[in-house]
Coordinates of C-alpha atoms and ligand atoms in Angstrom, one line a residue:
M1 CA 0.0 0.1 -0.1
V2 CA 2.7 2.5 1.1
F3 CA 4.6 1.9 -2.2
I4 CA 1.6 2.4 -4.5
K5 CA 0.6 5.8 -3.0
M6 CA 4.3 7.2 -2.9
N7 CA 6.1 8.8 -5.8
G8 CA 9.6 7.7 -7.0
G9 CA 11.6 9.4 -4.3
G10 CA 9.1 8.1 -1.5
V11 CA 9.9 4.5 -2.4
L12 CA 13.5 5.3 -2.2
R13 CA 13.2 6.6 1.1
T14 CA 11.0 3.8 2.2
Q15 CA 13.5 0.9 1.0
Y16 CA 16.4 3.1 2.8
L17 CA 14.2 2.9 5.9
F18 CA 13.5 -0.7 5.5
F19 CA 17.2 -1.4 5.6
V20 CA 17.8 0.8 8.5
L21 CA 14.9 -1.3 10.1
L22 CA 16.4 -4.5 9.0
F23 CA 19.9 -3.6 10.5
I24 CA 18.5 -2.5 13.8
A25 CA 16.4 -6.0 13.8
G26 CA 19.9 -7.6 13.2
V27 CA 21.5 -5.9 15.7
H28 CA 19.0 -6.4 18.2
C29 CA 18.9 -10.4 17.5
C30 CA 22.6 -10.5 17.8
L31 CA 22.7 -8.7 21.3
G32 CA 20.9 -12.0 22.4
Q33 CA 17.3 -11.1 22.9
E34 CA 14.9 -13.5 24.1
S35 CA 11.3 -13.6 24.2
I36 CA 10.0 -16.5 26.6
I37 CA 6.5 -16.7 27.7
P38 CA 5.5 -16.9 30.3
R39 CA 8.1 -14.7 31.7
P40 CA 11.0 -16.7 33.8
N41 CA 11.6 -15.3 37.4
N42 CA 15.5 -15.0 36.5
I43 CA 17.3 -14.4 33.1
A44 CA 20.8 -13.5 32.3
L45 CA 21.8 -13.3 28.9
Q46 CA 25.4 -13.7 27.9
E47 CA 27.3 -13.0 24.8
G48 CA 27.7 -16.0 22.4
S49 CA 25.6 -18.9 21.2
F50 CA 25.3 -22.8 21.2
A51 CA 24.4 -24.3 17.8
I52 CA 22.2 -27.6 18.0
T53 CA 23.0 -29.6 15.1
P54 CA 22.1 -33.1 14.1
K55 CA 25.4 -34.2 16.0
T56 CA 24.2 -32.7 19.2
V57 CA 23.0 -35.6 21.5
I58 CA 20.1 -35.4 24.5
V59 CA 21.7 -37.0 27.8
T60 CA 18.8 -38.5 29.5
G61 CA 17.5 -41.1 32.0
R62 CA 14.0 -42.6 33.4
K63 CA 13.0 -39.5 34.9
T64 CA 13.7 -37.1 31.9
A65 CA 12.5 -39.5 29.1
H66 CA 9.4 -37.7 28.4
T67 CA 11.1 -34.4 28.0
A68 CA 13.6 -35.7 25.7
A69 CA 10.8 -37.4 23.7
F70 CA 8.9 -34.3 23.6
L71 CA 12.0 -32.2 22.6
N72 CA 12.9 -34.7 19.8
D73 CA 9.3 -34.6 18.4
Y74 CA 9.5 -30.9 18.4
L75 CA 12.8 -30.6 16.4
K76 CA 11.8 -33.2 14.1
T77 CA 8.4 -31.7 13.2
R78 CA 9.7 -28.1 13.3
Y79 CA 13.0 -28.6 11.9
G80 CA 13.4 -31.7 10.4
F81 CA 15.8 -33.7 12.3
A82 CA 15.9 -35.3 15.7
L83 CA 18.7 -35.9 18.1
K84 CA 20.2 -39.3 19.4
T85 CA 19.6 -39.9 23.0
V86 CA 22.4 -41.3 25.4
S87 CA 22.4 -42.0 29.1
K88 CA 26.0 -40.3 29.3
T89 CA 28.6 -38.4 27.3
I90 CA 32.0 -36.9 27.8
G91 CA 31.3 -34.4 24.9
S92 CA 30.0 -31.1 25.6
N93 CA 27.7 -31.2 22.3
A94 CA 24.8 -32.1 24.2
V95 CA 21.4 -31.2 26.0
F96 CA 21.9 -32.6 29.4
L97 CA 18.4 -33.4 31.3
T98 CA 18.1 -33.9 34.9
A99 CA 15.2 -34.2 37.5
A100 CA 16.5 -33.8 40.9
D101 CA 13.5 -34.5 43.0
Q102 CA 15.3 -32.7 46.1
K103 CA 12.8 -31.7 48.7
G104 CA 12.4 -28.1 49.5
R105 CA 13.0 -26.8 46.2
A106 CA 10.0 -25.2 44.3
K107 CA 7.8 -27.8 42.5
E108 CA 7.9 -27.5 38.9
G109 CA 10.9 -25.3 38.9
Y110 CA 14.3 -25.5 36.8
R111 CA 17.5 -24.1 36.0
L112 CA 18.4 -23.8 32.6
R113 CA 22.1 -23.0 31.4
V114 CA 23.3 -22.6 27.9
G115 CA 27.0 -22.2 27.4
R116 CA 30.2 -23.5 25.8
N117 CA 30.0 -26.6 27.6
G118 CA 26.5 -27.6 26.4
I119 CA 22.7 -27.0 27.3
Y120 CA 21.9 -28.1 30.8
I121 CA 18.2 -28.3 32.3
E122 CA 18.1 -29.3 35.7
G123 CA 14.2 -29.9 37.1
N124 CA 13.7 -29.6 40.7
D125 CA 11.3 -32.5 39.6
E126 CA 10.4 -34.3 36.4
A127 CA 7.8 -31.4 35.6
G128 CA 10.5 -28.9 36.1
C129 CA 12.9 -30.4 33.6
F130 CA 10.0 -30.5 31.1
Y131 CA 9.3 -26.8 31.5
G132 CA 13.0 -26.2 31.3
M133 CA 12.8 -27.7 27.9
Q134 CA 9.9 -25.6 27.1
S135 CA 11.8 -22.5 27.8
L136 CA 14.7 -23.8 25.5
I137 CA 12.3 -24.1 22.6
Q138 CA 11.4 -20.7 22.9
L139 CA 14.9 -19.7 22.6
L140 CA 15.1 -21.3 19.1
P141 CA 14.6 -19.5 15.9
T142 CA 11.0 -19.3 14.4
D143 CA 12.5 -19.6 11.0
K144 CA 12.4 -23.3 10.1
Q145 CA 15.7 -23.1 7.9
A146 CA 17.7 -21.0 10.2
A147 CA 20.5 -22.7 12.2
L148 CA 19.7 -23.5 15.7
K149 CA 21.5 -21.1 17.5
V150 CA 20.6 -20.8 21.2
P151 CA 21.9 -17.8 23.1
Y152 CA 24.3 -18.3 26.2
I153 CA 22.0 -17.8 28.8
K154 CA 21.1 -18.6 32.7
V155 CA 17.5 -18.9 33.5
T156 CA 16.1 -20.0 37.2
D157 CA 12.4 -20.3 37.0
A158 CA 9.4 -21.7 39.2
P159 CA 5.7 -21.2 38.8
R160 CA 3.7 -18.8 41.0
F161 CA 0.6 -21.0 40.8
S162 CA 0.2 -24.8 41.5
Y163 CA -3.0 -25.1 39.5
R164 CA -2.7 -23.8 35.9
G165 CA -5.6 -25.1 34.0
A166 CA -7.5 -24.8 30.7
M167 CA -11.0 -26.0 30.2
L168 CA -12.4 -27.5 26.9
D169 CA -16.0 -28.0 26.3
A170 CA -16.2 -30.9 24.2
A171 CA -20.1 -31.3 24.6
R172 CA -21.4 -28.5 22.7
H173 CA -19.2 -29.2 20.0
F174 CA -16.9 -32.5 19.5
F175 CA -13.1 -32.3 19.1
S176 CA -11.4 -35.2 17.6
V177 CA -8.9 -37.3 19.6
A178 CA -6.1 -36.2 17.1
Y179 CA -7.3 -32.3 17.6
T180 CA -7.7 -32.9 21.4
K181 CA -4.0 -34.0 21.6
R182 CA -2.9 -31.2 19.5
F183 CA -4.7 -28.9 21.8
I184 CA -2.9 -30.6 24.9
D185 CA 0.6 -29.9 23.1
Y186 CA -0.4 -26.4 23.0
L187 CA -1.3 -26.1 26.8
A188 CA 2.0 -28.0 27.6
L189 CA 4.0 -25.2 25.2
H190 CA 2.1 -22.8 27.7
K191 CA 3.4 -24.4 30.8
I192 CA -0.4 -25.3 31.7
N193 CA -0.5 -28.4 34.0
T194 CA -4.2 -29.1 33.8
F195 CA -6.8 -30.1 31.2
H196 CA -10.4 -29.7 32.7
W197 CA -12.5 -31.8 30.0
H198 CA -16.2 -30.7 29.9
L199 CA -17.4 -34.2 28.7
T200 CA -21.4 -34.2 29.4
D201 CA -23.9 -31.5 28.9
D202 CA -27.6 -30.9 27.8
Q203 CA -26.3 -31.0 24.1
G204 CA -24.2 -34.3 24.2
W205 CA -22.9 -37.0 26.3
R206 CA -19.3 -37.6 25.0
I207 CA -17.8 -40.4 27.1
E208 CA -18.3 -44.2 26.7
I209 CA -19.7 -45.8 29.7
K210 CA -19.7 -49.5 29.3
Q211 CA -22.6 -50.2 31.8
Y212 CA -24.8 -47.4 30.1
P213 CA -24.5 -47.9 26.5
R214 CA -27.4 -45.6 25.6
L215 CA -25.2 -42.6 26.9
T216 CA -23.4 -42.6 23.6
A217 CA -25.9 -44.5 21.5
I218 CA -28.5 -41.8 22.0
G219 CA -26.9 -39.3 24.1
S220 CA -23.9 -38.5 22.1
Q221 CA -26.2 -37.4 18.8
R222 CA -28.5 -34.7 18.5
S223 CA -30.8 -34.0 15.6
G224 CA -29.5 -30.5 14.7
S225 CA -27.8 -27.4 16.0
M226 CA -28.9 -23.9 16.7
V227 CA -28.3 -21.4 13.8
G228 CA -27.4 -17.8 15.0
H229 CA -27.5 -16.8 18.5
L230 CA -29.6 -18.3 21.3
N231 CA -32.7 -16.0 21.8
T232 CA -33.8 -16.6 25.3
K233 CA -36.4 -13.5 25.4
H234 CA -38.1 -14.8 22.5
P235 CA -37.4 -18.5 22.2
E236 CA -39.8 -18.8 19.1
E237 CA -37.3 -16.9 17.3
N238 CA -34.6 -19.3 17.6
R239 CA -33.3 -21.1 14.4
Y240 CA -31.9 -24.6 13.9
N241 CA -30.3 -26.7 11.1
T242 CA -31.5 -30.3 10.8
V243 CA -27.8 -31.6 10.3
P244 CA -27.4 -34.7 12.6
Y245 CA -24.4 -33.9 14.9
G246 CA -22.7 -36.2 17.4
G247 CA -19.5 -37.9 18.6
Y248 CA -17.8 -39.4 21.5
Y249 CA -14.7 -41.0 22.9
T250 CA -14.1 -44.5 23.7
Q251 CA -12.8 -45.6 26.6
D252 CA -9.4 -46.5 24.7
E253 CA -9.3 -43.2 23.4
V254 CA -10.0 -41.5 26.7
K255 CA -7.1 -43.7 28.2
D256 CA -4.9 -42.6 25.2
I257 CA -5.6 -39.0 25.8
V258 CA -4.9 -39.2 29.6
Q259 CA -1.5 -40.7 29.0
Y260 CA -0.7 -38.4 26.2
A261 CA -1.2 -35.6 28.5
A262 CA 0.5 -37.3 31.2
A263 CA 3.6 -37.6 29.2
R264 CA 3.4 -33.6 28.9
Y265 CA 2.8 -33.3 32.6
I266 CA -0.8 -32.3 32.3
T267 CA -3.2 -33.9 34.5
V268 CA -6.7 -34.5 32.9
I269 CA -9.7 -33.7 35.1
P270 CA -12.8 -35.0 33.6
E271 CA -16.2 -33.1 34.4
I272 CA -19.4 -35.2 34.7
E273 CA -22.0 -32.7 35.1
M274 CA -24.8 -32.8 37.7
P275 CA -27.7 -32.5 38.7
G276 CA -28.2 -29.7 35.9
H277 CA -27.0 -29.6 32.4
S278 CA -27.8 -33.2 32.1
Q279 CA -30.6 -33.5 29.6
A280 CA -28.4 -35.7 26.9
A281 CA -28.2 -38.3 29.9
L282 CA -31.9 -38.0 30.2
A283 CA -32.5 -38.6 26.6
A284 CA -30.7 -41.8 26.9
Y285 CA -32.3 -43.2 30.3
P286 CA -35.6 -41.1 30.8
Y287 CA -36.3 -42.7 34.2
L288 CA -33.4 -40.4 35.8
G289 CA -35.6 -37.4 35.3
C290 CA -38.5 -36.2 37.6
T291 CA -41.1 -36.6 35.0
G292 CA -39.8 -39.8 33.2
G293 CA -39.6 -37.9 29.7
P294 CA -39.5 -38.4 26.9
Y295 CA -36.5 -36.0 26.6
Q296 CA -34.1 -35.2 23.5
V297 CA -30.5 -34.4 23.4
S298 CA -31.0 -30.5 23.4
K299 CA -30.4 -28.4 20.2
T300 CA -30.7 -25.6 22.2
W301 CA -27.9 -23.6 24.0
G302 CA -28.6 -22.3 27.7
V303 CA -30.1 -23.4 30.9
H304 CA -32.2 -26.3 30.9
T305 CA -35.4 -27.2 33.0
E306 CA -34.9 -31.1 32.9
V307 CA -32.2 -32.1 35.6
Y308 CA -31.4 -35.6 37.3
C309 CA -34.3 -36.3 39.8
A310 CA -33.0 -36.0 43.3
G311 CA -35.5 -38.3 45.0
N312 CA -34.9 -41.1 43.1
D313 CA -32.1 -43.5 44.4
T314 CA -31.7 -45.0 40.9
T315 CA -30.3 -41.5 39.7
F316 CA -27.4 -42.0 42.4
T317 CA -26.8 -45.8 41.8
F318 CA -26.4 -44.6 37.9
L319 CA -24.2 -41.6 38.7
Q320 CA -21.9 -43.8 40.9
K321 CA -21.6 -46.6 38.4
V322 CA -20.8 -44.0 35.7
L323 CA -18.2 -42.4 38.2
D324 CA -16.8 -45.9 38.9
E325 CA -15.8 -46.3 35.3
V326 CA -14.6 -42.8 35.0
L327 CA -12.4 -43.4 37.8
E328 CA -10.8 -46.3 36.3
L329 CA -9.9 -44.0 33.0
F330 CA -8.7 -41.0 35.1
P331 CA -6.0 -41.1 37.7
S332 CA -6.5 -37.5 38.7
Q333 CA -6.8 -36.6 42.2
Y334 CA -9.8 -34.6 41.5
I335 CA -13.3 -35.4 39.6
H336 CA -15.3 -32.3 38.3
I337 CA -19.0 -32.7 39.3
G338 CA -20.4 -29.5 37.7
G339 CA -23.1 -28.2 40.0
D340 CA -23.9 -25.0 37.8
E341 CA -27.2 -23.6 36.9
C342 CA -29.6 -26.3 38.0
P343 CA -33.1 -24.8 38.0
K344 CA -35.2 -26.2 40.7
I345 CA -38.7 -26.4 38.9
R346 CA -38.9 -29.9 38.5
W347 CA -37.8 -30.8 42.0
K348 CA -40.5 -28.3 43.2
S349 CA -43.4 -30.4 41.8
C350 CA -41.5 -34.0 41.9
S351 CA -43.1 -36.1 44.8
R352 CA -40.2 -38.1 45.2
C353 CA -37.7 -34.9 45.5
Q354 CA -40.4 -33.5 47.9
Q355 CA -40.4 -36.7 50.0
R356 CA -36.6 -36.6 50.2
M357 CA -36.7 -33.0 51.3
R358 CA -39.4 -34.0 54.4
V359 CA -37.4 -36.8 55.2
L360 CA -34.1 -35.1 55.5
G361 CA -35.7 -32.0 57.0
L362 CA -34.6 -29.8 54.2
N363 CA -36.5 -26.6 54.0
D364 CA -35.4 -25.6 50.3
E365 CA -34.3 -26.9 46.9
H366 CA -31.2 -25.6 47.0
R367 CA -30.5 -27.8 50.2
L368 CA -31.6 -30.6 48.1
Q369 CA -28.8 -29.9 45.8
V370 CA -26.2 -29.7 48.7
Y371 CA -27.5 -33.0 49.6
F372 CA -27.2 -34.2 46.0
M373 CA -23.6 -33.0 45.7
N374 CA -22.6 -34.2 49.1
R375 CA -23.8 -37.7 48.5
I376 CA -21.7 -37.9 45.1
G377 CA -19.0 -36.1 46.8
Q378 CA -18.8 -38.7 49.8
Y379 CA -19.1 -41.4 47.2
L380 CA -15.9 -40.1 45.6
K381 CA -14.0 -39.5 49.0
N382 CA -14.5 -42.9 49.9
R383 CA -12.6 -43.8 46.6
G384 CA -9.8 -41.5 47.4
R385 CA -10.8 -38.5 45.4
K386 CA -11.8 -34.9 45.8
I387 CA -14.4 -33.2 44.0
I388 CA -14.4 -29.7 42.2
A389 CA -17.6 -28.0 41.7
W390 CA -18.8 -24.8 40.1
D391 CA -19.4 -21.9 42.8
D392 CA -23.1 -22.7 42.8
I393 CA -22.1 -25.1 45.4
L394 CA -21.9 -22.6 48.1
E395 CA -25.7 -21.8 47.8
G396 CA -27.7 -23.2 50.3
N397 CA -25.0 -24.6 52.2
D398 CA -24.6 -24.2 56.1
H399 CA -20.7 -25.0 55.7
T400 CA -20.7 -27.2 58.9
G401 CA -19.2 -30.2 56.9
R402 CA -15.4 -30.8 55.9
R403 CA -14.1 -28.7 53.1
T404 CA -13.8 -31.7 50.6
T405 CA -14.9 -29.6 47.7
T406 CA -12.7 -27.4 45.6
V407 CA -14.7 -24.4 44.3
M408 CA -14.4 -23.2 40.9
S409 CA -15.3 -19.6 40.8
W410 CA -16.9 -18.8 37.5
R411 CA -19.6 -16.1 38.2
G412 CA -16.6 -13.4 38.7
D413 CA -14.4 -13.4 41.5
K414 CA -17.4 -13.4 44.3
G415 CA -17.8 -17.3 44.7
G416 CA -13.9 -17.5 45.0
I417 CA -13.6 -15.0 47.5
E418 CA -16.5 -16.4 49.7
G419 CA -15.0 -19.8 49.2
A420 CA -11.6 -18.6 50.4
R421 CA -13.0 -16.9 53.5
L422 CA -14.9 -20.3 54.1
K423 CA -11.6 -22.0 54.0
Y424 CA -12.4 -24.0 50.6
P425 CA -9.7 -24.5 48.4
V426 CA -10.7 -22.3 45.2
I427 CA -9.7 -22.2 41.5
M428 CA -10.4 -19.0 40.1
T429 CA -12.2 -18.9 36.6
P430 CA -14.4 -15.6 36.7
D431 CA -16.1 -15.3 33.3
D432 CA -15.1 -11.7 32.8
K433 CA -11.5 -12.4 32.8
C434 CA -11.0 -15.9 31.9
Y435 CA -13.7 -17.1 29.5
L436 CA -12.1 -17.2 26.2
D437 CA -15.5 -17.8 24.5
Y438 CA -16.1 -14.0 25.1
S439 CA -15.3 -11.6 22.3
Q440 CA -11.6 -10.3 22.1
T441 CA -12.7 -7.5 19.9
K442 CA -15.4 -5.0 19.9
Q443 CA -16.1 -5.5 16.1
E444 CA -16.2 -9.2 15.9
D445 CA -17.5 -10.8 12.7
S446 CA -18.0 -14.3 13.7
L447 CA -20.7 -15.5 16.2
V448 CA -19.7 -15.0 19.9
I449 CA -21.2 -15.7 23.2
G450 CA -21.0 -12.2 24.0
G451 CA -18.8 -10.3 26.7
Y452 CA -15.6 -8.3 25.9
L453 CA -12.5 -9.7 26.8
P454 CA -9.4 -8.2 25.1
L455 CA -5.9 -9.3 25.5
D456 CA -4.9 -6.6 27.9
M457 CA -7.6 -7.5 30.3
V458 CA -6.4 -11.2 30.3
Y459 CA -3.1 -10.0 31.1
R460 CA -4.0 -7.5 33.8
Y461 CA -6.3 -10.4 35.7
E462 CA -5.0 -11.1 39.1
P463 CA -6.1 -14.2 40.5
L464 CA -5.4 -13.4 44.3
P465 CA -8.1 -10.9 45.1
Q466 CA -6.9 -8.0 47.0
V467 CA -9.7 -8.1 49.4
L468 CA -8.3 -11.3 50.9
T469 CA -5.9 -11.5 53.7
P470 CA -2.5 -13.4 53.1
E471 CA -4.0 -16.4 55.3
E472 CA -7.4 -16.6 53.1
G473 CA -5.3 -15.9 50.0
R474 CA -3.5 -19.3 50.5
F475 CA -6.7 -21.1 49.5
I476 CA -6.4 -19.9 45.9
L477 CA -4.7 -22.7 44.0
G478 CA -4.6 -21.0 40.7
S479 CA -6.7 -20.1 37.7
Q480 CA -7.9 -21.5 34.7
A481 CA -9.0 -20.5 31.2
N482 CA -12.6 -21.9 30.2
V483 CA -13.3 -22.4 26.6
W484 CA -17.1 -23.1 26.1
T485 CA -18.0 -24.2 22.8
E486 CA -21.5 -23.3 21.8
Y487 CA -20.4 -20.8 19.1
I488 CA -17.0 -22.6 18.5
S489 CA -17.5 -25.6 16.1
N490 CA -14.2 -26.3 14.6
P491 CA -10.3 -26.3 15.7
A492 CA -9.6 -23.2 13.7
K493 CA -12.3 -21.0 15.5
L494 CA -11.2 -22.4 18.7
E495 CA -7.5 -21.3 18.2
Y496 CA -8.9 -18.1 17.0
M497 CA -10.6 -17.6 20.4
V498 CA -7.8 -19.0 22.6
F499 CA -4.7 -17.5 21.1
P500 CA -2.9 -15.4 22.1
R501 CA -5.1 -14.8 25.1
L502 CA -3.8 -18.1 26.6
S503 CA -0.3 -16.6 26.3
A504 CA -1.6 -13.7 28.4
L505 CA -3.2 -16.3 31.0
S506 CA 0.0 -18.4 31.2
E507 CA 1.9 -15.3 32.3
V508 CA -0.8 -14.5 35.0
L509 CA -0.2 -17.9 36.4
W510 CA 3.4 -18.7 36.1
S511 CA 5.3 -15.4 36.3
A512 CA 5.7 -13.5 39.5
K513 CA 3.6 -10.7 40.2
K514 CA 6.1 -8.0 40.3
D515 CA 7.4 -8.9 36.8
R516 CA 4.2 -8.7 35.0
D517 CA 4.2 -5.7 32.6
F518 CA 1.7 -5.6 29.5
G519 CA 4.2 -3.4 27.3
D520 CA 7.1 -6.0 28.0
F521 CA 4.6 -8.9 27.4
K522 CA 3.5 -7.4 24.1
K523 CA 7.3 -6.9 22.8
R524 CA 7.8 -10.8 23.5
L525 CA 4.1 -11.5 22.1
A526 CA 5.7 -10.5 18.6
D527 CA 7.8 -13.5 18.6
Q528 CA 5.5 -15.7 20.1
L529 CA 3.2 -15.0 17.2
Q530 CA 5.9 -15.9 15.2
R531 CA 6.1 -19.5 17.2
Y532 CA 2.5 -19.8 16.4
R533 CA 3.1 -19.6 13.0
L534 CA 5.5 -22.2 13.2
W535 CA 3.2 -24.4 15.3
G536 CA 0.7 -24.0 12.8
I537 CA -1.9 -22.2 15.4
N538 CA -4.7 -20.0 13.8
Y539 CA -4.4 -17.1 16.3
F540 CA -6.2 -13.9 16.6
N541 CA -4.0 -11.1 15.3
Q542 CA -4.7 -7.7 17.2
Ligands
LIG1 C1 -22.3 -20.7 31.8 S1 -19.7 -21.3 33.2 C2 -22.0 -22.2 31.8 C3 -21.9 -22.9 30.6 C4 -22.1 -22.1 29.5 C5 -21.4 -20.9 29.5 C6 -21.1 -19.8 28.5 C7 -20.6 -22.5 33.7 C8 -20.2 -23.1 34.8 N1 -21.9 -22.7 33.0 O1 -22.9 -24.0 30.8 O2 -21.6 -22.9 28.3 O3 -22.0 -20.2 30.5 O4 -20.1 -18.9 28.7

């Protein structure tokens, strides 16, 4: 554009300027800039660089095998060659990987040193070594053809929060096994350590349960999907297509994904929603609802009236058997049991629910939900697991019981603040700061759910609310990006919504608060976007 508008002299001047800029960029590069995201705690750049060539070896052992494998896979797919792995070497043309497991050192922390004698990554534990390798990856050129020169550098680093999550809603739209793995890779590249997998909802049940085959035979399929936005005020205006939509993960696929994530130090937490957001399960087994149905796997987004019957013991038998299978597949300490947005309309007019309330002396339906969640929570606790639930779990609760639930605060910070004050462990996922299904631009062409959450707002998000005392603040385990997929039907759109906002959140979660600086982040982001190109991510360009 600039060239077309200018006269001849203008073109010359522009060319001159171009070379000056190129020169500055060259100097900039040779002085050894780095652009690691999330920002490490300490970095010291030195003059000189180490070249990784096909002759370089990786010195690795049992504890660092996953790290070596990821690095080699990365080098192979991005630069076309992998390195030989050895258990020791006397040479210095090597990447030395160690995982110390020393008590007293910061969990997931690492030291990375690049110098004349090789590249050394010392993890405080296995995961730490993996994260050191992630930082090393970000020191490599983003040009596939360039020599793999790594600047001499010393990095010491450890994360600020122990829970660094991302949630993907696979229920509203289904993402293939292959793509889900890719998504997990992207999380690893951002030093995220938890993948919260939203597997069931009104619009689809996505996990095979052998004892209840109709959950997938019926519950994973819907007869169409919404076209355009959900209109809650005028439901008669909602429009739908008639394209059958469905998909689910077999148990073998689930195991494969859990293992794939584990090799990247990512824990997969499954979410099995209850008592609301359960219409797909009711469509499969109508006896689980208060009215007995018939029900359909929903085509409409939003909150649904039909929920599991809380008065029927069969509901609990069903959920317990489902969870038995889920526990076999997911070794995670936590199981997410939902608990959000459960209308009480059906319970109010259900004789069995009302009977249960009378017997237990519960004076309203919120209490019945507390009973519901506690009963399942106890079942899981007896099997050595802990539950996570959305902040709705705090409603109607007298908080006399033990704090076995971790609260996921989604309706702003409110639930998290209340939860921490009541001494519940808390994960912060406030919708206005962490919902990556919200629009990142004021002029969004594509369909989005609403809400405005630009990059800098994510970056400036502080998971530790100021109003909490240090004592209360200790209950905040970390934070998580949530990606609900009502209006995200394919990987390209998903990536457009998630990146680069996940870069911003990764820094919120990992880096020291005092080092957070949006201007500095933006500078490093330019390189990160180049890396996104290298990784094939369809990111949103500001
Ligand atoms: C509310 S966040 C929900 C989800 C929707 C989301 C849309 C939460 C616990 N429940 O079911 O997908 O809003 O942003």
